[in-house]
Coordinates of C-alpha atoms and ligand atoms in Angstrom, one line a residue:
M1 CA 0.0 0.0 0.0
P2 CA 1.3 3.5 -0.8
D3 CA 2.3 5.7 2.2
T4 CA -0.3 8.4 2.4
G5 CA 1.1 9.8 5.6
L6 CA -2.2 8.9 7.4
P7 CA -2.4 6.3 10.1
F8 CA -4.6 3.6 8.6
E9 CA -6.2 0.5 10.1
P10 CA -8.6 -0.8 7.4
D11 CA -10.9 -2.6 9.9
A12 CA -11.5 0.4 12.1
A13 CA -11.3 3.2 9.5
L14 CA -13.2 1.6 6.6
L15 CA -14.6 -1.9 7.0
A16 CA -16.4 -1.6 10.3
P17 CA -18.2 1.6 9.4
L18 CA -19.1 0.2 5.9
R19 CA -20.4 -3.1 7.5
A20 CA -22.5 -0.9 9.8
V21 CA -24.1 0.9 6.9
L22 CA -24.3 -1.8 4.2
G23 CA -24.4 -5.1 6.2
A24 CA -21.5 -7.5 6.4
D25 CA -22.7 -9.4 3.2
N26 CA -22.3 -6.3 1.1
V27 CA -18.6 -5.6 2.1
I28 CA -16.7 -8.2 0.2
T29 CA -13.1 -9.1 1.1
G30 CA -10.8 -12.0 0.4
A31 CA -10.9 -14.2 -2.7
A32 CA -14.5 -13.4 -3.4
R33 CA -13.6 -9.9 -4.4
L34 CA -11.1 -11.0 -7.1
P35 CA -13.5 -11.5 -10.0
L36 CA -14.9 -8.0 -9.4
V37 CA -11.6 -6.2 -9.2
T38 CA -10.2 -7.8 -12.4
D39 CA -11.3 -6.8 -15.9
V40 CA -11.2 -8.9 -19.0
Y41 CA -7.6 -7.7 -19.7
R42 CA -5.9 -7.7 -16.3
R43 CA -5.8 -6.6 -12.6
I44 CA -3.4 -3.9 -11.4
E45 CA -3.7 -3.5 -7.6
T46 CA -6.1 -5.4 -5.4
P47 CA -8.5 -3.1 -3.5
I48 CA -9.1 -3.6 0.3
A49 CA -12.7 -4.6 -0.3
V50 CA -15.7 -4.3 -2.6
A51 CA -18.7 -2.4 -1.3
R52 CA -22.1 -3.1 -2.7
P53 CA -24.6 -0.4 -1.7
K54 CA -28.3 -1.1 -2.5
T55 CA -29.7 2.4 -2.0
V56 CA -28.6 5.9 -3.2
E57 CA -28.2 7.0 0.4
A58 CA -26.0 4.0 1.2
L59 CA -23.9 4.8 -1.9
A60 CA -23.4 8.4 -0.7
E61 CA -22.5 7.2 2.8
T62 CA -20.1 4.6 1.4
V63 CA -18.2 7.3 -0.6
R64 CA -18.1 9.6 2.4
I65 CA -16.7 6.9 4.7
A66 CA -14.0 5.9 2.2
T67 CA -12.8 9.4 1.3
E68 CA -12.8 10.5 5.0
A69 CA -10.5 7.5 5.6
G70 CA -8.3 8.6 2.7
V71 CA -9.2 5.6 0.6
A72 CA -9.5 5.8 -3.2
V73 CA -13.1 5.1 -4.4
I74 CA -13.6 3.4 -7.7
A75 CA -17.0 2.7 -9.3
R76 CA -17.8 -0.5 -11.1
G77 CA -21.0 -0.9 -13.1
G78 CA -21.3 -4.2 -15.1
G79 CA -17.5 -4.5 -15.3
A80 CA -17.6 -5.0 -19.1
S81 CA -15.0 -2.4 -20.0
Y82 CA -11.4 -3.4 -20.8
T83 CA -9.4 -0.2 -20.4
D84 CA -8.4 -0.4 -16.7
G85 CA -11.4 1.9 -16.0
Y86 CA -12.4 0.3 -12.7
L87 CA -9.0 -1.2 -11.9
A88 CA -7.3 0.1 -8.8
T89 CA -3.9 1.7 -9.2
T90 CA -3.4 1.7 -5.4
A91 CA -4.1 -1.0 -2.9
R92 CA -5.6 1.6 -0.6
S93 CA -8.8 1.5 -2.6
L94 CA -12.4 0.6 -2.3
L95 CA -14.3 -0.7 -5.3
V96 CA -17.9 0.4 -5.2
D97 CA -20.0 -2.1 -7.1
V98 CA -23.0 0.0 -8.3
S99 CA -24.8 -3.1 -9.8
G100 CA -26.8 -3.4 -6.6
L101 CA -28.5 -0.1 -7.5
D102 CA -30.5 -1.6 -10.2
R103 CA -34.1 -0.2 -9.8
I104 CA -36.1 1.4 -12.5
V105 CA -37.3 4.3 -10.4
E106 CA -40.0 5.8 -12.7
I107 CA -41.3 5.3 -16.2
N108 CA -43.2 8.5 -16.8
E109 CA -45.1 8.1 -20.0
T110 CA -46.8 11.5 -19.9
D111 CA -43.6 13.4 -19.6
A112 CA -41.7 10.9 -21.8
Y113 CA -38.8 10.0 -19.5
V114 CA -37.5 7.0 -17.6
T115 CA -35.3 7.3 -14.4
V116 CA -33.1 4.4 -13.5
E117 CA -30.6 3.7 -10.8
A118 CA -27.1 3.7 -12.3
G119 CA -26.6 0.0 -11.9
C120 CA -29.6 -0.9 -14.0
T121 CA -28.5 -3.0 -17.0
W122 CA -29.5 -2.0 -20.6
A123 CA -31.2 -5.4 -21.0
A124 CA -33.4 -4.9 -17.9
L125 CA -34.3 -1.4 -19.1
K126 CA -35.2 -2.7 -22.6
T127 CA -37.4 -5.5 -21.2
A128 CA -39.3 -3.1 -19.0
L129 CA -39.8 -0.5 -21.8
D130 CA -40.6 -3.1 -24.5
A131 CA -43.6 -4.2 -22.5
R132 CA -45.0 -0.7 -22.9
G133 CA -44.1 -0.2 -26.5
L134 CA -41.4 2.3 -25.5
R135 CA -37.7 2.7 -25.9
T136 CA -34.8 5.0 -25.1
P137 CA -33.1 6.6 -28.1
F138 CA -29.7 4.9 -27.4
Q139 CA -30.5 1.4 -26.2
G140 CA -27.2 0.1 -25.0
P141 CA -24.0 -1.6 -26.1
F142 CA -23.9 -5.2 -27.2
S143 CA -22.7 -6.0 -23.7
G144 CA -26.0 -4.8 -22.2
L145 CA -26.9 -8.1 -20.6
L146 CA -24.4 -7.1 -17.8
S147 CA -23.3 -3.5 -18.6
T148 CA -25.1 -0.7 -16.9
V149 CA -26.6 2.6 -17.8
G150 CA -24.2 4.3 -15.4
G151 CA -21.2 2.6 -17.0
A152 CA -22.2 3.7 -20.5
M153 CA -22.6 7.3 -19.4
S154 CA -19.3 7.3 -17.6
Q155 CA -17.2 6.3 -20.6
Y156 CA -19.5 6.7 -23.6
A157 CA -20.9 3.7 -25.5
I158 CA -22.2 3.1 -29.0
S159 CA -24.3 0.4 -30.8
H160 CA -28.1 -0.2 -30.4
G161 CA -29.9 2.9 -31.6
S162 CA -26.7 4.8 -32.4
G163 CA -27.4 5.1 -36.2
A164 CA -30.5 7.2 -35.5
H165 CA -29.9 8.6 -32.1
G166 CA -26.2 8.8 -31.4
I167 CA -24.1 7.5 -28.5
S168 CA -25.0 6.9 -24.8
A169 CA -24.4 10.5 -23.6
Q170 CA -26.8 11.9 -26.3
S171 CA -29.6 10.1 -24.4
V172 CA -29.2 11.7 -21.0
L173 CA -31.7 14.2 -19.6
S174 CA -30.5 14.4 -16.0
M175 CA -28.2 12.7 -13.5
D176 CA -27.9 12.5 -9.7
V177 CA -24.2 12.2 -9.0
V178 CA -22.6 11.4 -5.6
L179 CA -19.5 13.6 -5.1
A180 CA -16.4 12.8 -3.1
D181 CA -17.7 14.2 0.1
G182 CA -21.0 12.2 -0.2
A183 CA -23.1 15.1 -1.3
I184 CA -25.5 14.5 -4.2
L185 CA -25.5 16.9 -7.2
S186 CA -28.5 16.9 -9.6
T187 CA -28.2 18.2 -13.2
G188 CA -30.5 19.9 -15.8
S189 CA -34.0 20.7 -14.7
A190 CA -33.5 18.7 -11.5
A191 CA -30.8 21.1 -10.5
R192 CA -33.6 23.5 -9.5
G193 CA -35.6 20.8 -7.8
A194 CA -37.9 20.2 -10.8
Q195 CA -38.7 16.9 -12.5
P196 CA -35.6 15.5 -14.4
F197 CA -37.3 16.1 -17.8
G198 CA -34.8 18.4 -19.3
R199 CA -31.0 18.5 -19.8
F200 CA -30.3 22.0 -21.0
Y201 CA -30.6 24.5 -18.2
G202 CA -27.5 26.7 -18.0
P203 CA -24.1 25.0 -18.5
D204 CA -24.5 21.3 -19.4
L205 CA -23.7 19.7 -16.0
A206 CA -24.8 16.3 -17.2
G207 CA -22.3 16.5 -20.0
L208 CA -19.6 17.3 -17.5
F209 CA -20.0 13.9 -15.8
C210 CA -20.4 12.0 -19.1
G211 CA -17.2 10.3 -20.1
D212 CA -15.5 11.1 -16.8
A213 CA -14.7 7.4 -16.0
G214 CA -16.0 8.1 -12.5
A215 CA -13.1 10.5 -11.8
L216 CA -15.5 13.4 -10.9
G217 CA -18.2 11.5 -9.0
I218 CA -20.4 8.3 -9.0
K219 CA -23.6 8.4 -10.9
A220 CA -26.5 7.2 -8.7
R221 CA -29.6 7.9 -10.9
I222 CA -29.9 8.7 -14.6
T223 CA -32.9 9.9 -16.5
L224 CA -33.3 9.2 -20.3
P225 CA -35.9 10.3 -22.8
L226 CA -38.6 7.9 -24.0
L227 CA -39.7 7.3 -27.6
K228 CA -42.5 5.1 -29.1
I229 CA -41.1 1.9 -30.7
K230 CA -41.3 1.9 -34.5
P231 CA -42.8 -1.6 -35.1
A232 CA -41.6 -2.2 -38.7
F233 CA -38.2 -3.8 -39.3
Q234 CA -35.8 -4.5 -42.2
A235 CA -32.2 -5.7 -42.2
L236 CA -29.5 -5.3 -44.8
S237 CA -26.1 -6.8 -45.2
F238 CA -23.4 -6.1 -47.7
A239 CA -19.9 -7.5 -48.4
F240 CA -17.0 -5.3 -49.6
E241 CA -13.7 -6.2 -51.1
S242 CA -11.7 -3.5 -49.6
F243 CA -11.6 -1.2 -46.5
A244 CA -11.9 1.8 -48.8
A245 CA -15.2 0.4 -50.2
L246 CA -16.6 -0.4 -46.8
H247 CA -15.7 3.0 -45.5
G248 CA -17.1 4.7 -48.5
A249 CA -20.4 3.0 -48.0
M250 CA -20.6 3.6 -44.3
R251 CA -19.7 7.3 -44.7
A252 CA -22.3 7.8 -47.4
A253 CA -24.9 5.9 -45.3
A254 CA -24.2 7.9 -42.2
L255 CA -24.8 11.2 -44.1
E256 CA -28.4 10.1 -44.7
G257 CA -29.1 8.7 -41.2
L258 CA -31.4 5.9 -42.4
D259 CA -30.6 3.0 -40.0
D260 CA -31.4 2.6 -36.4
S261 CA -28.1 0.7 -35.8
H262 CA -25.3 -0.8 -37.8
F263 CA -22.0 -2.5 -37.4
A264 CA -19.2 -3.7 -39.7
L265 CA -16.7 -6.5 -39.2
D266 CA -13.7 -7.7 -41.1
A267 CA -13.4 -11.2 -42.3
A268 CA -11.6 -12.4 -39.2
L269 CA -14.4 -11.3 -36.9
S270 CA -17.1 -12.4 -39.4
Q271 CA -15.8 -16.0 -39.6
G272 CA -18.6 -18.4 -38.9
Q273 CA -21.1 -15.6 -38.8
V274 CA -21.7 -14.8 -42.5
A275 CA -23.6 -17.4 -44.6
R276 CA -21.9 -18.8 -47.6
Q277 CA -22.8 -17.3 -50.9
D278 CA -24.3 -20.3 -52.7
G279 CA -27.0 -20.3 -55.4
A280 CA -29.8 -20.7 -52.9
S281 CA -28.9 -17.6 -50.9
K282 CA -28.5 -15.5 -54.1
L283 CA -32.0 -16.4 -55.0
A284 CA -33.2 -15.5 -51.5
I285 CA -31.5 -12.1 -51.8
A286 CA -33.1 -11.5 -55.3
L287 CA -36.5 -12.3 -53.9
K288 CA -35.9 -10.0 -50.9
V289 CA -34.8 -7.2 -53.2
L290 CA -37.9 -7.5 -55.3
E291 CA -40.1 -7.7 -52.2
T292 CA -38.7 -4.6 -50.6
S293 CA -38.2 -2.4 -53.6
P294 CA -40.7 0.5 -54.1
N295 CA -41.8 -1.1 -57.4
L296 CA -40.8 -4.0 -59.7
F297 CA -39.0 -1.8 -62.1
K298 CA -36.7 -0.4 -59.4
G299 CA -36.2 -3.9 -58.0
L300 CA -35.1 -5.3 -61.3
A301 CA -32.7 -2.3 -61.9
T302 CA -31.2 -3.0 -58.5
L303 CA -30.8 -6.7 -59.3
A304 CA -29.0 -5.9 -62.6
R305 CA -26.6 -3.5 -60.8
M306 CA -26.0 -6.1 -58.1
G307 CA -25.3 -8.8 -60.7
A308 CA -22.6 -6.7 -62.3
A309 CA -20.8 -5.7 -59.1
G310 CA -21.6 -8.7 -56.9
D311 CA -19.7 -11.7 -58.0
R312 CA -16.4 -9.8 -58.2
A313 CA -16.8 -8.4 -54.7
L314 CA -18.0 -11.6 -53.1
K315 CA -15.0 -13.6 -54.3
A316 CA -12.7 -11.3 -52.3
S317 CA -14.9 -10.1 -49.5
A318 CA -12.8 -8.8 -46.7
F319 CA -15.4 -6.6 -44.9
Y320 CA -19.1 -6.9 -44.1
C321 CA -21.6 -4.2 -42.9
H322 CA -24.9 -4.9 -41.3
W323 CA -27.7 -2.4 -41.0
L324 CA -30.9 -2.6 -38.8
I325 CA -33.7 -0.4 -40.1
E326 CA -36.9 0.7 -38.4
G327 CA -40.0 2.3 -39.6
C328 CA -43.4 3.4 -38.2
D329 CA -44.8 1.1 -40.9
D330 CA -43.6 -1.2 -43.6
G331 CA -43.5 1.6 -46.2
E332 CA -41.1 3.7 -44.1
A333 CA -38.8 0.7 -43.3
K334 CA -38.8 -0.5 -46.9
A335 CA -38.1 3.0 -48.3
K336 CA -35.1 3.4 -46.0
L337 CA -33.9 -0.1 -46.9
H338 CA -34.2 0.6 -50.6
R339 CA -32.2 3.9 -50.2
L340 CA -29.5 2.1 -48.1
R341 CA -29.3 -0.6 -50.7
E342 CA -28.8 2.0 -53.4
I343 CA -26.0 3.6 -51.4
A344 CA -24.2 0.4 -50.4
G345 CA -24.6 -1.0 -53.9
G346 CA -22.2 1.6 -55.2
F347 CA -19.5 0.0 -53.1
G348 CA -20.2 -3.7 -52.6
A349 CA -22.5 -6.7 -53.0
E350 CA -25.6 -7.7 -51.0
I351 CA -25.4 -10.8 -48.9
P352 CA -28.0 -12.6 -46.8
N353 CA -29.1 -10.5 -43.8
T354 CA -28.8 -13.3 -41.3
V355 CA -26.4 -11.5 -39.0
P356 CA -28.5 -8.3 -38.3
T357 CA -31.7 -10.4 -38.1
V358 CA -30.1 -12.5 -35.4
V359 CA -28.8 -9.4 -33.6
R360 CA -32.3 -7.9 -33.7
G361 CA -33.7 -11.1 -32.0
M362 CA -30.9 -11.1 -29.4
P363 CA -29.5 -7.6 -29.0
F364 CA -27.7 -8.5 -25.7
A365 CA -25.9 -11.8 -26.2
P366 CA -24.3 -13.8 -23.3
F367 CA -20.6 -13.0 -22.9
Y368 CA -19.2 -15.6 -25.3
N369 CA -17.0 -13.1 -27.1
V370 CA -14.8 -12.2 -24.1
L371 CA -12.6 -15.1 -25.2
G372 CA -11.7 -15.9 -28.8
P373 CA -13.4 -18.7 -30.8
K374 CA -10.6 -21.1 -29.7
G375 CA -10.6 -19.9 -26.1
E376 CA -7.8 -17.4 -26.7
R377 CA -7.6 -14.2 -24.6
W378 CA -9.2 -11.2 -26.1
V379 CA -8.7 -7.5 -25.7
P380 CA -10.1 -4.7 -27.9
L381 CA -8.9 -1.2 -28.6
H382 CA -10.6 1.6 -30.5
G383 CA -10.3 5.1 -31.8
V384 CA -12.8 7.5 -33.2
M385 CA -11.4 9.6 -36.1
S386 CA -12.6 11.9 -38.8
H387 CA -13.6 10.3 -42.1
S388 CA -10.7 11.8 -44.0
K389 CA -8.3 10.1 -41.7
A390 CA -9.9 6.6 -41.7
P391 CA -8.4 5.2 -45.0
A392 CA -4.9 6.4 -44.2
F393 CA -5.2 5.0 -40.7
H394 CA -6.2 1.6 -42.1
E395 CA -3.2 1.7 -44.5
A396 CA -0.8 2.5 -41.6
L397 CA -2.4 -0.3 -39.5
V398 CA -1.8 -2.8 -42.3
K399 CA 1.8 -1.7 -42.5
L400 CA 2.2 -2.0 -38.7
Y401 CA 0.7 -5.5 -38.8
A402 CA 3.2 -6.4 -41.6
A403 CA 6.1 -5.0 -39.5
E404 CA 4.9 -7.0 -36.5
A405 CA 4.0 -10.2 -38.4
E406 CA 7.0 -12.2 -37.3
A407 CA 6.5 -11.4 -33.6
M408 CA 2.8 -11.8 -33.8
A409 CA 3.2 -15.3 -35.4
R410 CA 5.8 -16.2 -32.8
H411 CA 3.4 -15.4 -29.9
G412 CA 0.3 -16.7 -31.6
V413 CA -1.3 -13.2 -31.7
T414 CA -4.1 -12.6 -34.2
H415 CA -6.3 -9.6 -34.8
G416 CA -9.8 -8.6 -36.1
G417 CA -11.6 -5.3 -36.9
M418 CA -15.0 -3.9 -36.1
F419 CA -16.4 -0.5 -37.3
E420 CA -19.2 1.9 -36.7
T421 CA -19.9 5.4 -37.8
V422 CA -20.4 8.0 -35.0
G423 CA -23.1 10.3 -36.2
S424 CA -22.2 11.6 -39.7
S425 CA -18.8 13.0 -38.8
G426 CA -16.9 10.3 -37.0
F427 CA -15.7 6.7 -37.7
L428 CA -15.0 4.2 -34.9
Y429 CA -12.2 1.8 -35.8
E430 CA -12.0 -1.1 -33.2
I431 CA -9.2 -3.6 -33.2
A432 CA -9.5 -6.9 -31.3
L433 CA -6.3 -8.8 -30.3
Y434 CA -6.3 -12.5 -29.4
W435 CA -3.5 -14.5 -27.9
P436 CA -3.1 -17.9 -26.2
D437 CA -2.9 -17.4 -22.5
T438 CA -4.5 -18.6 -19.2
R439 CA -7.9 -17.1 -18.3
N440 CA -8.1 -14.6 -15.4
D441 CA -10.5 -14.3 -12.5
Y442 CA -12.9 -12.3 -14.6
H443 CA -13.7 -14.9 -17.3
P444 CA -15.5 -17.6 -15.3
S445 CA -17.6 -14.9 -13.6
V446 CA -19.2 -13.8 -16.9
V447 CA -18.8 -16.6 -19.5
P448 CA -21.6 -19.2 -19.3
A449 CA -20.0 -22.3 -17.6
D450 CA -21.1 -24.9 -20.3
Y451 CA -19.6 -22.7 -23.1
L452 CA -16.4 -22.1 -21.1
A453 CA -16.0 -25.9 -20.5
S454 CA -16.2 -26.5 -24.3
L455 CA -13.3 -24.2 -25.0
P456 CA -9.6 -25.1 -25.1
A457 CA -7.6 -23.7 -22.1
Y458 CA -4.0 -22.5 -22.3
P459 CA -1.2 -22.4 -19.8
E460 CA 0.1 -19.0 -18.5
N461 CA 1.9 -17.3 -21.4
L462 CA 3.8 -14.3 -19.9
P463 CA 5.9 -13.6 -23.1
A464 CA 2.8 -13.3 -25.3
R465 CA 1.0 -11.3 -22.6
A466 CA 3.9 -8.8 -22.4
Y467 CA 4.1 -8.6 -26.2
V468 CA 0.4 -7.9 -26.5
H469 CA 0.8 -5.1 -24.0
E470 CA 3.6 -3.6 -26.0
L471 CA 1.6 -4.0 -29.2
K472 CA -1.3 -2.2 -27.6
G473 CA 1.0 0.7 -26.8
K474 CA 2.0 0.9 -30.4
L475 CA -1.6 0.8 -31.6
I476 CA -2.6 3.5 -29.2
D477 CA 0.3 5.7 -30.5
L478 CA -1.0 5.0 -34.1
Y479 CA -4.5 6.2 -33.2
G480 CA -2.9 9.3 -31.7
A481 CA -1.0 10.0 -34.9
F482 CA -4.3 10.2 -36.7
G483 CA -5.9 12.5 -34.1
A484 CA -8.3 9.8 -32.9
T485 CA -10.3 10.3 -29.7
H486 CA -11.5 7.4 -27.5
F487 CA -14.8 6.7 -25.8
Q488 CA -13.6 4.3 -23.1
L489 CA -10.7 6.3 -21.8
G490 CA -10.3 4.5 -18.5
K491 CA -6.6 4.5 -17.7
A492 CA -5.5 3.0 -21.0
Y493 CA -5.7 5.9 -23.5
P494 CA -4.1 9.3 -23.3
Y495 CA -6.3 12.2 -22.1
A496 CA -4.6 14.6 -19.7
S497 CA -1.3 14.0 -21.5
A498 CA -2.9 14.8 -24.9
L499 CA -4.8 17.9 -24.0
S500 CA -3.7 21.5 -24.8
P501 CA -2.9 23.7 -21.8
E502 CA -6.2 25.5 -21.6
P503 CA -8.6 22.6 -21.6
L504 CA -6.2 20.7 -19.3
S505 CA -6.2 23.4 -16.7
A506 CA -10.0 23.7 -16.8
V507 CA -10.3 19.9 -16.3
R508 CA -7.8 19.9 -13.5
A509 CA -9.5 22.8 -11.8
L510 CA -12.9 21.0 -11.9
K511 CA -11.3 17.8 -10.6
A512 CA -9.7 19.7 -7.7
R513 CA -13.0 21.4 -6.9
L514 CA -15.1 18.2 -7.0
D515 CA -12.5 15.8 -5.6
P516 CA -10.0 17.9 -3.6
K517 CA -8.2 14.8 -2.1
G518 CA -7.8 13.2 -5.6
L519 CA -9.5 10.0 -4.3
M520 CA -12.1 9.5 -7.0
N521 CA -10.7 6.8 -9.4
P522 CA -7.1 8.0 -9.3
G523 CA -5.3 7.6 -12.6
A524 CA -8.6 7.7 -14.7
L525 CA -8.3 10.1 -17.6
G526 CA -4.6 10.5 -16.6
L527 CA -5.7 12.8 -13.7
Ligands
FAD601 C1 -18.9 -8.6 -25.1 C2 -18.8 -7.1 -25.0 C3 -19.4 -6.3 -26.0 C4 -19.3 -4.9 -25.9 N1 -20.0 -4.1 -26.8 C5 -19.9 -2.8 -26.8 C6 -20.6 -2.0 -27.7 O1 -21.4 -2.5 -28.5 N2 -20.4 -0.6 -27.6 C7 -19.6 -0.1 -26.7 O2 -19.5 1.2 -26.7 N3 -18.9 -0.8 -25.8 C8 -19.0 -2.2 -25.8 N4 -18.4 -2.9 -24.9 C9 -17.6 -2.3 -23.8 C10 -18.4 -2.0 -22.5 O3 -19.2 -3.1 -22.3 C11 -19.2 -0.8 -22.6 O4 -18.4 0.3 -22.8 C12 -20.1 -0.6 -21.3 O5 -20.8 0.7 -21.5 C13 -19.4 -0.7 -20.0 O6 -20.4 -0.5 -19.0 P1 -20.2 -1.2 -17.6 O7 -21.5 -0.9 -16.8 O8 -19.8 -2.6 -17.7 O9 -19.1 -0.3 -17.0 P2 -17.8 -0.7 -16.2 O10 -16.9 -1.5 -17.0 O11 -18.2 -1.3 -14.9 O12 -17.1 0.7 -15.9 C14 -16.7 1.5 -17.0 C15 -16.1 2.9 -16.4 O13 -17.2 3.6 -15.9 C16 -17.0 3.8 -14.5 N5 -18.3 3.7 -13.9 C17 -19.1 2.6 -13.9 N6 -20.3 2.9 -13.3 C18 -20.2 4.2 -12.9 C19 -21.1 5.0 -12.1 N7 -22.3 4.6 -11.7 N8 -20.6 6.3 -11.8 C20 -19.4 6.7 -12.2 N9 -18.5 5.9 -12.9 C21 -18.9 4.7 -13.2 C22 -15.9 2.8 -14.1 O14 -15.2 3.3 -13.0 C23 -15.1 2.7 -15.3 O15 -14.2 3.7 -15.4 C24 -18.5 -4.3 -24.9 C25 -17.8 -5.1 -24.0 C26 -18.0 -6.5 -24.1 C27 -17.3 -7.3 -23.0

């Protein structure tokens, strides 16, 4: 433990008062805390304990007790991030597991908002709203079975609903945030004691706490807007023979904002997911094109164009994009589908829409993907860049992989790519790295046991692990060279070190005001 200069007796100063407030069962020490203090990538330090408050008042009291004792306080939502966000950098830490705060506080249909406690998962929220024919604009990341509304606001998340409605933070109306001294700050209309129906009332305080990685406070309650579900659905999938073609189609599609959600994968990540292009599936696509075109003439014209471009692209498909489209009726959904097909048809070839149809049916899959298909270890990285930088970034990445090919082969490291547009102006380029290595404490706590048992296991592989860490560093530098930003900053990506002096001093001043002892998730955002 670092020497803070303070006399410290964990039992007296921290654990006994916490047990008095939370009950002994909700103060977790010993081996039981290890799966919670480890992320899918690693563990840094081991906190003294994990506290699991079940009410907002208990959360506030937990934070107050810890900071008064000079103990760092780190929030954990669903624990699905992989950028050291909730990992302790000092052993003198308390991990606060917010997942016990999982209530849906109010679904207010008249005023069109829903208030949840920060530990509510996206899956639980969707189930409750589906039953009423309602939704939030952003509906959660693919990890929403376990990941929480609070986690997605604290580091930004993208996926379900992002095509039409943007990222997580664009779906916030108001937040109640527990500050380092245990006080609760409300934002937006709630800042004047009104209902939490509106975000924009003076400076955007909700925005201040979005993407803060828990370094400025712990979100306790979050209010999001409600929309009526659009019942009609269409799905579209295309294959592209180059990154340039994929990016061209995604950029053009984003400019028209036609889809509710979309995602793209390279061939490595698509393996096993995309149906083979045999004669039967081509016929199925042709029928689907005719069925969903505005009229037979347009349908036949589309088929003729697809025929010309299709075979060549399909032989060398390296990338796949999947769009999920919604409409208030079939007419709206089909019109959007037709337009998207026109756009993508200029760049690639249509393939069966099995993947987006499956994703529609199961938006929040169990955590199979936190290990590779052969049980390898997995860690993703990402950067968000402007469209003009994306093709050059891809070329530079291909060169970097070529330069690293020998070392990657030696250590058994493989890679994949996943892509989404961020509004019309940004492009998210995610890299997944895989390597053979032993599982850590996190994996058995989230991967379904029968699936885990079916996978090969590997012995500890320290050289490969060290190499992956070094490669991650090079990839992060490459993102930086193209001016990329990052959603999940955690402690893995540069933030403080990358900022110009003026924004940095403003952020530091805010941090000092809200967290004078520097105990809220130390190291997060580089602060
Ligand atoms: C299989 C899988 C699929 C994924 N798919 C996506 C995807 O589609 N899109 C995407 O963007 N990401 C995705 N992710 C990454 C991750 O799941 C998301 O970013 C998710 O939003 C993390 O939420 P969480 O509740 O698990 O947060 P955690 O991992 O628990 O925490 C994340 C950060 O937020 C802080 N934090 C958590 N709760 C609070 C709180 N209440 N107050 C203050 N700070 C808090 C933590 O300290 C940490 O810094 C995926 C991950 C996995 C494993």
